[in-house]
Each structure stands twice: as C-alpha cells, then as structure tokens.
GROMACS .gro file of C-alpha atoms in nm:
model
  255
    1MET     CA    1  -0.936  12.879 -14.723
    2THR     CA    2  -0.660  12.643 -14.820
    3GLU     CA    3  -0.315  12.715 -14.682
    4GLY     CA    4  -0.216  12.872 -15.014
    5GLN     CA    5  -0.531  13.083 -15.030
    6TRP     CA    6  -0.486  13.207 -14.675
    7LYS     CA    7  -0.125  13.303 -14.741
    8ALA     CA    8  -0.221  13.494 -15.058
    9PHE     CA    9  -0.510  13.670 -14.887
   10SER     CA   10  -0.302  13.764 -14.581
   11THR     CA   11  -0.030  13.909 -14.804
   12PHE     CA   12  -0.286  14.112 -14.996
   13ARG     CA   13  -0.459  14.231 -14.680
   14GLU     CA   14  -0.142  14.365 -14.524
   15ALA     CA   15  -0.034  14.533 -14.848
   16PHE     CA   16  -0.377  14.692 -14.892
   17LYS     CA   17  -0.386  14.815 -14.533
   18ALA     CA   18  -0.037  14.963 -14.564
   19LYS     CA   19  -0.118  15.129 -14.897
   20CYS     CA   20  -0.433  15.292 -14.763
   21GLY     CA   21  -0.241  15.409 -14.460
   22GLN     CA   22   0.025  15.564 -14.680
   23TRP     CA   23  -0.230  15.733 -14.905
   24ASN     CA   24  -0.414  15.873 -14.604
   25ARG     CA   25  -0.095  16.015 -14.456
   26ASP     CA   26   0.005  16.170 -14.787
   27PHE     CA   27  -0.329  16.300 -14.913
   28SER     CA   28  -0.595  16.334 -14.638
   29ALA     CA   29  -0.522  16.700 -14.569
   30LEU     CA   30  -0.555  16.781 -14.937
   31LEU     CA   31  -0.850  16.551 -15.006
   32GLN     CA   32  -1.091  16.634 -14.726
   33PRO     CA   33  -1.165  16.998 -14.822
   34LEU     CA   34  -1.220  16.882 -15.180
   35GLN     CA   35  -1.449  16.599 -15.068
   36LYS     CA   36  -1.654  16.837 -14.853
   37ALA     CA   37  -1.684  17.094 -15.132
   38ALA     CA   38  -1.791  16.830 -15.386
   39ALA     CA   39  -2.059  16.694 -15.151
   40GLN     CA   40  -2.207  17.036 -15.071
   41LYS     CA   41  -2.344  17.069 -15.425
   42ASP     CA   42  -2.597  16.784 -15.405
   43THR     CA   43  -2.556  16.592 -15.079
   44PRO     CA   44  -2.691  16.658 -14.727
   45ASP     CA   45  -2.419  16.738 -14.475
   46TYR     CA   46  -2.249  16.437 -14.317
   47PRO     CA   47  -1.940  16.380 -14.098
   48LEU     CA   48  -1.635  16.330 -14.316
   49GLU     CA   49  -1.404  16.100 -14.120
   50THR     CA   50  -1.190  15.893 -14.361
   51ALA     CA   51  -1.049  16.026 -14.687
   52LEU     CA   52  -0.930  15.688 -14.820
   53VAL     CA   53  -1.095  15.377 -14.683
   54TYR     CA   54  -0.939  15.039 -14.610
   55ASN     CA   55  -1.203  14.766 -14.578
   56ARG     CA   56  -1.174  14.667 -14.213
   57ALA     CA   57  -1.399  14.366 -14.274
   58PHE     CA   58  -1.087  14.191 -14.403
   59ASP     CA   59  -0.951  14.189 -14.047
   60ASP     CA   60  -1.243  13.968 -13.940
   61LEU     CA   61  -1.165  13.689 -14.188
   62ARG     CA   62  -1.000  13.372 -14.062
   63SER     CA   63  -0.820  13.087 -14.232
   64GLU     CA   64  -1.122  12.857 -14.186
   65ASP     CA   65  -1.347  13.090 -14.390
   66THR     CA   66  -1.431  13.008 -14.752
   67ILE     CA   67  -1.418  13.285 -15.014
   68ARG     CA   68  -1.673  13.221 -15.288
   69TYR     CA   69  -1.693  13.562 -15.454
   70PHE     CA   70  -1.519  13.890 -15.507
   71VAL     CA   71  -1.760  14.183 -15.546
   72ILE     CA   72  -1.605  14.502 -15.685
   73GLY     CA   73  -1.793  14.828 -15.629
   74ASP     CA   74  -1.693  15.180 -15.732
   75ASN     CA   75  -1.557  15.370 -15.430
   76PRO     CA   76  -1.642  15.415 -15.061
   77GLY     CA   77  -1.946  15.633 -14.992
   78LYS     CA   78  -2.083  15.815 -14.689
   79ASP     CA   79  -2.150  15.509 -14.472
   80GLU     CA   80  -1.831  15.328 -14.570
   81GLN     CA   81  -1.600  15.614 -14.466
   82LEU     CA   82  -1.742  15.655 -14.114
   83ALA     CA   83  -1.478  15.561 -13.857
   84LYS     CA   84  -1.722  15.322 -13.685
   85ASN     CA   85  -1.751  15.132 -14.014
   86ASN     CA   86  -1.455  15.163 -14.252
   87ARG     CA   87  -1.618  14.874 -14.435
   88TYR     CA   88  -1.739  14.847 -14.792
   89LEU     CA   89  -2.100  14.815 -14.910
   90VAL     CA   90  -2.257  14.873 -14.569
   91GLY     CA   91  -2.526  15.113 -14.696
   92GLN     CA   92  -2.841  15.041 -14.894
   93SER     CA   93  -2.652  14.883 -15.186
   94GLY     CA   94  -2.485  14.639 -14.950
   95LYS     CA   95  -2.817  14.547 -14.793
   96ILE     CA   96  -2.957  14.469 -15.139
   97ALA     CA   97  -2.654  14.254 -15.222
   98ALA     CA   98  -2.669  14.071 -14.889
   99GLY     CA   99  -3.041  14.014 -14.936
  100PHE     CA  100  -2.991  13.863 -15.280
  101PHE     CA  101  -2.752  13.599 -15.150
  102ALA     CA  102  -2.963  13.534 -14.839
  103ARG     CA  103  -3.276  13.473 -15.049
  104ASN     CA  104  -3.097  13.237 -15.287
  105PRO     CA  105  -2.928  12.958 -15.091
  106GLU     CA  106  -2.806  12.787 -15.407
  107PHE     CA  107  -2.519  13.038 -15.406
  108LYS     CA  108  -2.408  12.900 -15.065
  109THR     CA  109  -2.292  13.246 -14.965
  110ASP     CA  110  -2.309  13.469 -14.662
  111PHE     CA  111  -2.236  13.812 -14.811
  112ARG     CA  112  -2.052  13.927 -14.499
  113LYS     CA  113  -1.845  13.611 -14.459
  114ASN     CA  114  -1.785  13.451 -14.799
  115VAL     CA  115  -1.736  13.760 -15.017
  116LEU     CA  116  -1.427  13.979 -15.055
  117ILE     CA  117  -1.568  14.326 -15.115
  118LEU     CA  118  -1.334  14.566 -15.293
  119ASN     CA  119  -1.362  14.891 -15.487
  120LYS     CA  120  -1.206  15.038 -15.797
  121THR     CA  121  -1.047  15.305 -15.580
  122PRO     CA  122  -1.043  15.353 -15.202
  123VAL     CA  123  -1.080  15.731 -15.242
  124HIS     CA  124  -1.403  15.834 -15.070
  125THR     CA  125  -1.671  16.057 -15.221
  126ALA     CA  126  -2.035  16.091 -15.121
  127LYS     CA  127  -2.131  16.004 -15.480
  128THR     CA  128  -1.907  15.832 -15.732
  129SER     CA  129  -1.952  16.120 -15.978
  130HIS     CA  130  -1.779  16.348 -15.727
  131LEU     CA  131  -1.450  16.186 -15.821
  132LYS     CA  132  -1.462  16.402 -16.133
  133VAL     CA  133  -1.489  16.710 -15.913
  134LEU     CA  134  -1.191  16.597 -15.706
  135ALA     CA  135  -0.983  16.539 -16.018
  136LYS     CA  136  -1.083  16.875 -16.166
  137ASN     CA  137  -1.024  17.085 -15.854
  138GLY     CA  138  -0.744  16.888 -15.688
  139GLY     CA  139  -0.482  16.947 -15.949
  140GLU     CA  140  -0.216  16.707 -16.068
  141GLN     CA  141  -0.163  16.546 -15.728
  142ILE     CA  142  -0.522  16.428 -15.688
  143GLN     CA  143  -0.555  16.331 -16.052
  144LYS     CA  144  -0.245  16.115 -16.011
  145LEU     CA  145  -0.378  15.963 -15.687
  146ILE     CA  146  -0.711  15.862 -15.841
  147TYR     CA  147  -0.533  15.719 -16.145
  148GLU     CA  148  -0.268  15.531 -15.947
  149SER     CA  149  -0.515  15.399 -15.688
  150GLN     CA  150  -0.725  15.248 -15.967
  151GLY     CA  151  -0.417  15.085 -16.114
  152TRP     CA  152  -0.305  14.944 -15.780
  153MET     CA  153  -0.651  14.803 -15.704
  154ALA     CA  154  -0.686  14.650 -16.051
  155GLU     CA  155  -0.348  14.478 -16.052
  156GLU     CA  156  -0.363  14.356 -15.692
  157THR     CA  157  -0.722  14.235 -15.723
  158ALA     CA  158  -0.634  14.033 -16.032
  159ARG     CA  159  -0.325  13.893 -15.859
  160LEU     CA  160  -0.525  13.789 -15.553
  161HIS     CA  161  -0.807  13.634 -15.757
  162THR     CA  162  -0.553  13.439 -15.962
  163ALA     CA  163  -0.371  13.319 -15.649
  164LEU     CA  164  -0.692  13.206 -15.473
  165SER     CA  165  -0.797  13.021 -15.788
  166ALA     CA  166  -0.459  12.848 -15.826
  167ALA     CA  167  -0.465  12.732 -15.463
  168ALA     CA  168  -0.827  12.609 -15.466
  169ASP     CA  169  -0.944  12.261 -15.372
  170SER     CA  170  -1.279  12.081 -15.353
  171LYS     CA  171  -1.370  12.242 -15.019
  172ASN     CA  172  -1.244  12.588 -15.115
  173PRO     CA  173  -1.320  12.629 -15.487
  174ALA     CA  174  -1.192  12.904 -15.715
  175PRO     CA  175  -1.398  13.217 -15.646
  176GLU     CA  176  -1.587  13.419 -15.903
  177LEU     CA  177  -1.533  13.792 -15.942
  178TRP     CA  178  -1.838  14.014 -15.990
  179LEU     CA  179  -1.749  14.356 -16.127
  180VAL     CA  180  -2.057  14.568 -16.055
  181GLY     CA  181  -2.139  14.906 -16.205
  182TYR     CA  182  -2.039  14.908 -16.571
  183ALA     CA  183  -2.157  15.258 -16.673
  184GLU     CA  184  -1.824  15.413 -16.567
  185LEU     CA  185  -1.628  15.136 -16.741
  186LYS     CA  186  -1.713  15.256 -17.092
  187GLY     CA  187  -1.713  15.573 -17.301
  188LYS     CA  188  -1.549  15.851 -17.102
  189GLY     CA  189  -1.616  15.677 -16.772
  190LEU     CA  190  -1.425  15.731 -16.451
  191PHE     CA  191  -1.279  15.382 -16.432
  192LEU     CA  192  -1.128  15.319 -16.774
  193HIS     CA  193  -0.779  15.283 -16.629
  194TYR     CA  194  -0.908  15.025 -16.381
  195ARG     CA  195  -1.089  14.841 -16.661
  196ASP     CA  196  -0.787  14.819 -16.888
  197LEU     CA  197  -0.537  14.718 -16.620
  198LEU     CA  198  -0.773  14.461 -16.468
  199HIS     CA  199  -0.810  14.287 -16.803
  200ALA     CA  200  -0.439  14.305 -16.879
  201SER     CA  201  -0.351  14.154 -16.541
  202TYR     CA  202  -0.547  13.828 -16.582
  203PRO     CA  203  -0.442  13.496 -16.730
  204ALA     CA  204  -0.695  13.386 -16.991
  205ASP     CA  205  -0.835  13.092 -16.794
  206ILE     CA  206  -0.904  13.285 -16.473
  207TRP     CA  207  -1.055  13.571 -16.675
  208GLN     CA  208  -1.348  13.341 -16.754
  209GLN     CA  209  -1.445  13.366 -16.386
  210VAL     CA  210  -1.493  13.744 -16.414
  211TYR     CA  211  -1.852  13.864 -16.461
  212VAL     CA  212  -1.986  14.218 -16.510
  213PHE     CA  213  -2.316  14.346 -16.370
  214GLN     CA  214  -2.522  14.654 -16.305
  215HIS     CA  215  -2.494  14.818 -15.962
  216PHE     CA  216  -2.682  14.679 -15.664
  217SER     CA  217  -2.788  15.038 -15.587
  218MET     CA  218  -3.142  15.139 -15.680
  219ASN     CA  219  -3.211  14.769 -15.749
  220ARG     CA  220  -3.043  14.795 -16.088
  221PHE     CA  221  -2.878  14.454 -16.056
  222LEU     CA  222  -3.209  14.290 -15.965
  223ILE     CA  223  -3.408  14.469 -16.237
  224ASP     CA  224  -3.149  14.382 -16.501
  225LEU     CA  225  -3.145  14.018 -16.391
  226LYS     CA  226  -3.525  13.998 -16.388
  227ASP     CA  227  -3.545  14.139 -16.741
  228PHE     CA  228  -3.280  13.895 -16.860
  229ARG     CA  229  -3.459  13.598 -16.707
  230THR     CA  230  -3.784  13.699 -16.877
  231SER     CA  231  -3.625  13.623 -17.214
  232HIS     CA  232  -3.419  13.327 -17.086
  233ALA     CA  233  -3.676  13.135 -16.884
  234GLU     CA  234  -3.506  12.804 -16.959
  235LEU     CA  235  -3.206  12.899 -16.742
  236SER     CA  236  -3.176  12.840 -16.370
  237LEU     CA  237  -3.099  13.144 -16.155
  238GLN     CA  238  -2.728  13.065 -16.139
  239GLU     CA  239  -2.712  12.995 -16.512
  240ALA     CA  240  -2.890  13.325 -16.581
  241VAL     CA  241  -2.652  13.519 -16.356
  242HIS     CA  242  -2.351  13.373 -16.536
  243ALA     CA  243  -2.499  13.431 -16.881
  244LEU     CA  244  -2.586  13.793 -16.795
  245GLY     CA  245  -2.242  13.852 -16.645
  246ARG     CA  246  -2.074  13.716 -16.957
  247GLN     CA  247  -2.297  13.930 -17.178
  248HIS     CA  248  -2.199  14.247 -16.994
  249ARG     CA  249  -1.834  14.138 -16.990
  250GLN     CA  250  -1.849  14.110 -17.368
  251GLU     CA  251  -2.000  14.458 -17.389
  252ILE     CA  252  -1.724  14.612 -17.175
  253PHE     CA  253  -1.416  14.405 -17.255
  254GLY     CA  254  -1.499  14.237 -17.584
  255ASN     CA  255  -1.447  13.882 -17.449
   0.00000   0.00000   0.00000
C-alpha cells in the first residue's frame, strides 16, 4: 500500500475493531439466545462463540501488501464466528472464491492477501435468512442493531474504498469492489439499507469501480459467469467479469 492507503486502512481497521467490540459488549447477551433459537429450526447444532464478528484477517495485513479488491459478503456464518477463526469467508464459499483467483493469474490476486473481505453486517447467523428471525424476535433493540450495523458498514466501506483509490499509484492501483449476493439487495431484501447508503456514500467516479455479482456459495458466481461468457465469447475473462458486474449493478442500482 502507499503511505496514504496504509493510513486510511489502519484508521478503518481500528474503528471497525472498536465498533465490533462495542456491539459485542452491548448486544452479545441478547443476541446469542436468539441466534441459537434461529439456527435450531434448520441447522445442525454448532458452537456459538462470537455474536458479532470482526475480521481478524485485517490484523495480518502489512503496509507492504497490495489491496486489489474488496469483496463484500452478507454476514458471518458458522465458520466465521468460531473463536479460532473470526475471519470472513473461511468456509466453502471462501474456498470457491480463493480457487477462482488462484486458477486465473491474470487477476494477480491472492485471495487471502490482496483482498479486503467485508460483510454487509457483522452480526452472525448460521444462515443469512436467520437475520429476519433475529429482527422479528429480538424487538426494537435488535432491529436497530441490524439496521445501524448495515449503515455503518456501508458508509465506512465506501469511505475506505474512496480513500484507497485517491491514494493509489502505479504499484498500488485503485482497488475494485465486488458486492456479492444481490438477491437480498432488491425487493424486500434484508440489505436494502446497506444498498442505499453504499450508493449514496460514493463519489461518481469511484462508483464505476463497484461491481455486483451472485454469491460464491453453491457455485452461483461461477455458473452465472459461465452463462454470461457463453453469449459473450468475444470477451476475455476479465472483460466478461467487468461486463457482468456492471450488468448486475445496473439491475440493482440503476447505474
């Protein structure tokens, strides 16, 4: 990272860590029974260890690292919340994402070193749909937490992406942001507040580096990309990824 990028990232990292710590202190006791109850309906039993998850992978990054991408998932799942992990996209979805970049060297990206992995909220649930159960059964406090955590993540993610782009140079170029999982960004989806604040928080030029994709889970990203390339055979892989990401961005945001 350039000096400016490192300063912006370090500021974000400390703010994010502090915010997750605050939310855990304020809400863990209330959240954990709700998270357990929501999971019991359709999820095998698992050890619930972290109610709101800070991505500890950020603590491994150093100033000499280059950030090429942001990848934004939904929220931390079963593997991510384990105390031994407390890292994002470490389950099957993360393996698929890491494999995609490893198989395609033209992206010049090590998924665990050159990607900032964030979520739309750090509130853990075994399945993203369980957030609806938390909001329904947790009362006004939990509804407000889920809403406010989305807003904080949207605004701070946009601010960090903008700062890294502004401080870029030839060795450390402006990163792209991949917003994955668009089903909950439309209709009556869970992440409409995140969607709207993210868009509102971007300057127009940096917004062009935001791309929207299907989830990595269940190979949906790869299947969608393969289908797109079938009808756009003239495009290179990177060109196809960008074109698909712009298409989905248009569908969700209108530009």
